[in-house]
Short mmCIF file of C-alpha atoms in Angstrom, two decimals:
data_model
loop_
_atom_site.label_atom_id
_atom_site.label_comp_id
_atom_site.label_asym_id
_atom_site.label_seq_id
_atom_site.Cartn_x
_atom_site.Cartn_y
_atom_site.Cartn_z
CA MET A 1 123.87 145.95 -11.72
CA GLU A 2 121.55 148.48 -10.25
CA ILE A 3 122.92 151.50 -11.43
CA SER A 4 121.39 155.15 -10.04
CA PHE A 5 122.80 158.67 -10.66
CA ALA A 6 121.43 161.99 -9.09
CA LEU A 7 122.05 165.60 -9.67
CA LEU A 8 118.84 166.82 -7.53
CA GLY A 9 121.45 167.96 -4.70
CA THR A 10 125.49 166.62 -4.74
CA VAL A 11 126.32 164.81 -7.68
CA GLN A 12 126.23 161.60 -7.25
CA ALA A 13 126.62 157.65 -9.07
CA THR A 14 125.76 154.65 -7.62
CA VAL A 15 126.14 150.55 -8.74
CA ASP A 16 124.73 147.86 -6.80
CA GLY A 17 125.00 150.41 -3.48
CA ALA A 18 128.71 151.47 -4.37
CA ASP A 19 129.20 155.15 -4.84
CA LEU A 20 131.16 156.29 -7.59
CA THR A 21 134.35 158.11 -5.73
CA LEU A 22 134.78 161.19 -7.12
CA ASP A 23 136.70 163.71 -4.61
CA VAL A 24 136.98 166.47 -7.26
CA ALA A 25 134.79 168.68 -8.47
CA MET A 26 135.46 169.63 -11.76
CA LEU A 27 135.21 165.82 -12.18
CA ARG A 28 131.59 165.74 -10.56
CA ALA A 29 130.82 169.06 -12.82
CA VAL A 30 132.19 166.63 -16.08
CA LEU A 31 129.87 163.96 -14.96
CA ALA A 32 126.76 166.61 -14.10
CA ALA A 33 127.59 167.96 -18.17
CA LEU A 34 127.46 164.81 -19.97
CA LEU A 35 124.21 163.50 -17.89
CA LEU A 36 122.09 166.59 -18.29
CA ALA A 37 122.93 166.05 -22.27
CA GLY A 38 120.70 163.10 -22.14
CA GLY A 39 122.73 160.26 -23.68
CA GLN A 40 123.47 162.54 -26.85
CA ARG A 41 126.63 163.47 -28.25
CA LEU A 42 128.81 166.41 -25.77
CA THR A 43 131.34 168.13 -28.39
CA SER A 44 134.63 168.86 -26.83
CA ASN A 45 133.87 172.61 -27.27
CA ARG A 46 130.11 171.87 -25.60
CA LEU A 47 132.01 170.26 -22.58
CA SER A 48 134.74 173.24 -22.24
CA GLN A 49 131.37 175.93 -22.79
CA ALA A 50 129.63 173.58 -20.19
CA LEU A 51 132.19 174.21 -17.49
CA TRP A 52 133.72 177.58 -18.17
CA ALA A 53 132.65 180.94 -19.14
CA ALA A 54 135.90 181.89 -20.83
CA PRO A 55 137.50 178.81 -21.31
CA PRO A 56 141.13 178.10 -20.81
CA ARG A 57 143.69 177.59 -22.99
CA SER A 58 144.60 174.33 -21.21
CA ALA A 59 140.73 173.38 -21.70
CA ALA A 60 141.41 170.68 -24.32
CA SER A 61 144.06 168.92 -22.48
CA ASN A 62 142.30 169.62 -18.90
CA LEU A 63 139.43 168.41 -20.39
CA ARG A 64 140.83 164.94 -21.79
CA THR A 65 142.40 164.51 -17.80
CA TYR A 66 138.73 165.30 -16.11
CA LEU A 67 136.93 162.48 -18.74
CA ALA A 68 140.48 160.27 -18.10
CA ARG A 69 139.55 160.30 -14.68
CA VAL A 70 136.24 160.31 -14.86
CA ARG A 71 136.18 157.32 -16.56
CA ALA A 72 138.46 155.08 -14.43
CA ALA A 73 136.29 156.06 -11.56
CA LEU A 74 133.38 154.74 -13.47
CA ARG A 75 135.96 150.96 -13.57
CA ALA A 76 136.50 151.41 -10.62
CA VAL A 77 133.10 150.87 -9.18
CA SER A 78 131.88 148.08 -12.14
CA PRO A 79 134.35 147.46 -15.35
CA GLY A 80 131.16 147.59 -17.22
CA LEU A 81 129.70 150.76 -15.85
CA ALA A 82 133.67 152.50 -17.68
CA GLY A 83 131.96 151.50 -21.28
CA ARG A 84 129.53 153.65 -20.56
CA LEU A 85 131.21 156.91 -21.57
CA VAL A 86 132.20 156.46 -25.36
CA THR A 87 134.53 158.51 -26.39
CA VAL A 88 133.30 159.38 -30.41
CA PRO A 89 135.88 158.90 -32.89
CA ASP A 90 137.46 161.76 -35.49
CA GLY A 91 136.88 164.88 -32.73
CA GLY A 92 133.02 164.10 -32.48
CA GLY A 93 133.29 164.25 -28.57
CA TYR A 94 132.13 161.99 -25.73
CA LEU A 95 128.38 160.63 -25.01
CA LEU A 96 127.60 158.96 -21.53
CA THR A 97 124.71 156.47 -21.88
CA LEU A 98 122.06 155.86 -19.74
CA ALA A 99 119.03 153.45 -19.05
CA PRO A 100 115.52 154.80 -18.05
CA GLY A 101 114.98 155.10 -15.15
CA GLU A 102 118.72 155.41 -13.93
CA LEU A 103 118.79 159.47 -13.59
CA ASP A 104 117.05 161.25 -10.99
CA ALA A 105 116.69 164.56 -12.77
CA ARG A 106 114.53 162.68 -15.79
CA VAL A 107 113.09 160.79 -13.45
CA PHE A 108 111.49 163.74 -11.44
CA GLY A 109 111.16 165.54 -15.02
CA ASP A 110 109.03 162.62 -16.23
CA LEU A 111 106.80 162.69 -12.73
CA ALA A 112 106.70 166.05 -12.58
CA ARG A 113 105.02 166.63 -15.73
CA ARG A 114 102.70 163.82 -15.44
CA GLY A 115 101.71 165.80 -11.93
CA GLN A 116 100.76 168.95 -14.01
CA ALA A 117 99.08 167.41 -16.96
CA HIS A 118 96.60 165.83 -13.68
CA LEU A 119 96.33 168.90 -12.37
CA LEU A 120 95.06 170.38 -15.62
CA ALA A 121 92.88 167.91 -15.98
CA GLY A 122 91.49 168.63 -12.39
CA GLU A 123 92.61 164.91 -11.39
CA HIS A 124 93.83 166.40 -8.10
CA ALA A 125 94.23 163.35 -5.73
CA VAL A 126 96.81 161.47 -8.59
CA ALA A 127 98.47 165.21 -9.45
CA ALA A 128 99.56 165.38 -5.50
CA ALA A 129 100.92 162.01 -5.33
CA LEU A 130 103.14 162.03 -8.56
CA LEU A 131 104.68 165.12 -7.82
CA HIS A 132 104.92 163.41 -3.78
CA ASP A 133 106.72 161.49 -5.38
CA ALA A 134 108.85 163.90 -7.82
CA LEU A 135 109.56 166.26 -5.27
CA ALA A 136 110.69 163.74 -2.62
CA LEU A 137 114.14 162.87 -5.00
CA TRP A 138 115.79 166.18 -3.93
CA ARG A 139 118.50 166.77 -1.43
CA GLY A 140 119.20 170.00 -2.22
CA PRO A 141 120.30 172.24 -4.79
CA ALA A 142 120.96 170.77 -8.43
CA GLY A 143 124.02 170.13 -8.14
CA GLN A 144 124.66 172.10 -4.95
CA ASP A 145 128.21 170.90 -4.57
CA ILE A 146 129.93 171.72 -7.85
CA ALA A 147 131.07 175.21 -8.66
CA VAL A 148 131.35 176.71 -12.58
CA THR A 149 130.91 179.44 -15.09
CA GLY A 150 129.37 178.26 -18.09
CA THR A 151 126.31 177.11 -18.97
CA LEU A 152 126.08 174.12 -16.94
CA ARG A 153 125.36 176.54 -14.43
CA GLN A 154 122.16 177.57 -15.97
CA GLN A 155 120.90 174.47 -16.86
CA LEU A 156 121.45 173.68 -13.12
CA THR A 157 119.35 176.64 -12.28
CA ASP A 158 116.73 175.61 -14.74
CA LEU A 159 116.36 172.55 -12.85
CA ASP A 160 116.22 174.22 -9.55
CA GLU A 161 113.13 176.46 -11.77
CA GLN A 162 111.52 173.11 -12.25
CA ARG A 163 111.71 172.50 -8.69
CA VAL A 164 109.74 175.50 -7.38
CA ILE A 165 107.17 175.14 -10.27
CA ALA A 166 106.19 171.48 -9.46
CA THR A 167 106.31 172.35 -5.93
CA GLU A 168 103.58 175.45 -6.13
CA ASP A 169 101.89 172.95 -8.31
CA TYR A 170 101.61 170.47 -5.44
CA VAL A 171 100.56 172.98 -3.34
CA GLU A 172 97.72 173.86 -5.63
CA ALA A 173 96.78 170.04 -6.08
CA ARG A 174 96.51 169.98 -2.06
CA LEU A 175 94.76 173.30 -1.81
CA ALA A 176 92.10 171.93 -4.68
CA LEU A 177 91.72 168.76 -2.39
CA GLY A 178 90.92 171.25 0.51
CA ALA A 179 94.25 171.55 2.85
CA THR A 180 93.83 174.94 4.08
CA SER A 181 95.14 175.62 7.56
CA GLY A 182 97.59 172.80 7.70
CA LEU A 183 99.75 173.87 4.09
CA LEU A 184 100.12 177.69 5.73
CA PRO A 185 103.62 177.28 6.41
CA GLU A 186 104.27 175.52 3.55
CA ILE A 187 103.11 178.31 1.62
CA ARG A 188 104.32 180.38 3.42
CA ALA A 189 107.95 179.15 3.45
CA LEU A 190 107.81 179.38 -0.61
CA VAL A 191 106.70 182.91 -0.32
CA LEU A 192 110.09 183.56 1.79
CA GLU A 193 111.95 181.76 -0.66
CA HIS A 194 110.72 183.35 -3.76
CA PRO A 195 109.36 186.41 -2.70
CA LEU A 196 108.76 187.95 -6.33
CA ARG A 197 106.83 184.93 -8.18
CA ASP A 198 102.78 185.68 -7.98
CA ARG A 199 102.01 182.40 -7.90
CA PRO A 200 102.91 181.18 -4.10
CA TRP A 201 101.08 184.91 -3.34
CA GLU A 202 98.24 184.06 -4.71
CA GLN A 203 98.00 180.16 -2.97
CA LEU A 204 99.31 182.21 0.47
CA MET A 205 95.82 184.46 -0.24
CA ARG A 206 93.31 181.69 -1.03
CA ALA A 207 94.31 179.59 1.84
CA LEU A 208 94.24 182.06 4.24
CA TYR A 209 90.58 183.06 2.91
CA ARG A 210 89.33 179.17 3.08
CA ALA A 211 90.89 178.77 7.04
CA GLY A 212 88.35 181.90 7.88
CA ASP A 213 91.27 184.54 7.39
CA PRO A 214 90.09 187.06 5.27
CA ALA A 215 91.98 189.73 6.70
CA GLY A 216 94.85 187.90 6.85
CA ALA A 217 94.44 187.25 3.38
CA LEU A 218 94.37 190.79 2.76
CA ASP A 219 97.35 191.70 4.96
CA ALA A 220 99.21 189.22 2.48
CA TYR A 221 98.10 190.97 -0.64
CA GLN A 222 99.61 194.11 0.92
CA SER A 223 102.73 192.52 1.18
CA ALA A 224 102.98 191.33 -1.72
CA ARG A 225 102.44 194.44 -3.09
CA ARG A 226 105.47 196.63 -0.91
CA ARG A 227 107.56 193.28 -2.16
CA PHE A 228 106.76 194.39 -5.46
CA SER A 229 107.03 197.77 -5.39
CA ASP A 230 110.49 197.99 -3.24
CA ALA A 231 112.23 195.20 -5.29
CA LEU A 232 110.98 196.22 -9.01
CA GLY A 233 108.94 199.59 -8.44
CA ILE A 234 105.49 197.39 -9.99
CA GLU A 235 102.24 196.29 -8.82
CA PRO A 236 101.31 193.01 -8.34
CA SER A 237 100.07 191.10 -11.45
CA ARG A 238 96.64 191.55 -12.81
CA ARG A 239 95.37 187.55 -11.17
CA LEU A 240 96.67 188.68 -7.42
CA GLN A 241 94.85 192.30 -8.23
CA HIS A 242 91.65 190.14 -9.21
CA LEU A 243 92.13 188.11 -6.62
CA GLN A 244 91.94 190.92 -3.79
CA GLY A 245 89.16 192.47 -5.24
CA ALA A 246 87.49 188.85 -4.96
CA ILE A 247 88.22 188.82 -1.29
CA LEU A 248 86.91 191.88 -0.92
CA ARG A 249 83.51 190.66 -2.22
CA ARG A 250 83.93 187.38 -0.78
CA ASP A 251 83.35 186.24 -4.48
CA ASP A 252 83.98 182.31 -3.16
CA VAL A 253 83.92 181.30 -7.12
CA LEU A 254 86.48 183.30 -8.26
CA ILE A 255 88.84 182.85 -4.95
CA ALA A 256 88.26 178.88 -5.58
CA ARG A 257 89.69 179.29 -8.72
CA PRO A 258 93.18 177.70 -8.91
CA ALA A 259 96.36 179.69 -9.38
CA LEU A 260 97.55 177.32 -12.42
CA PRO A 261 101.07 177.64 -14.24
#
């Protein structure tokens, strides 16, 4: 039996090609919280906090109803799959057992960590391949089809942050392998999406310089400076300031220095 669970986009579950039907957003949120627990016990209190910033009085009964419906949906796809969702006796909570490779968020995290390790070791081709595979797992923002106000929201936000870091690492690996002009649209898109992150600006400046456009690299620095000043009232980081100075001096050694995490 081939089972896959997905959080990197909409919340999905598939068994031998058959999709789990959870047509209510709160049921998908419950499944997401159980998946993110990583096979560890999730108490009723923690599950309530995952779903609601201020759990309603009916939270306990609501949870029992939600979990029963999730278990029924699992059983509808495969009777054996329902046994994965375990109720721990004596109010101990709930857990959903997972096998290695079944959850896309876990697979992504493993690939991204390995990719970053190879990047830090200077093994850029291996890093780029691993990070490409990691990013290919994403179909949109994590848990994009659920809306909750509890701790689950922050967990999903943290997953999205990991995606941004992996994207920056992937760009860095490709820059180290010699990509320049072809990467510029991708880096510009990253800067537009995350204008207050140093690393994309640094990568944009380096890519422009290496593409033979030092004036464009200096213009990018001034754009970053305006962004940081307008939004935060601060100057760019020392790393960006040092990179600007290196571009003015045409210090190719310093400019080639990678923008590592």
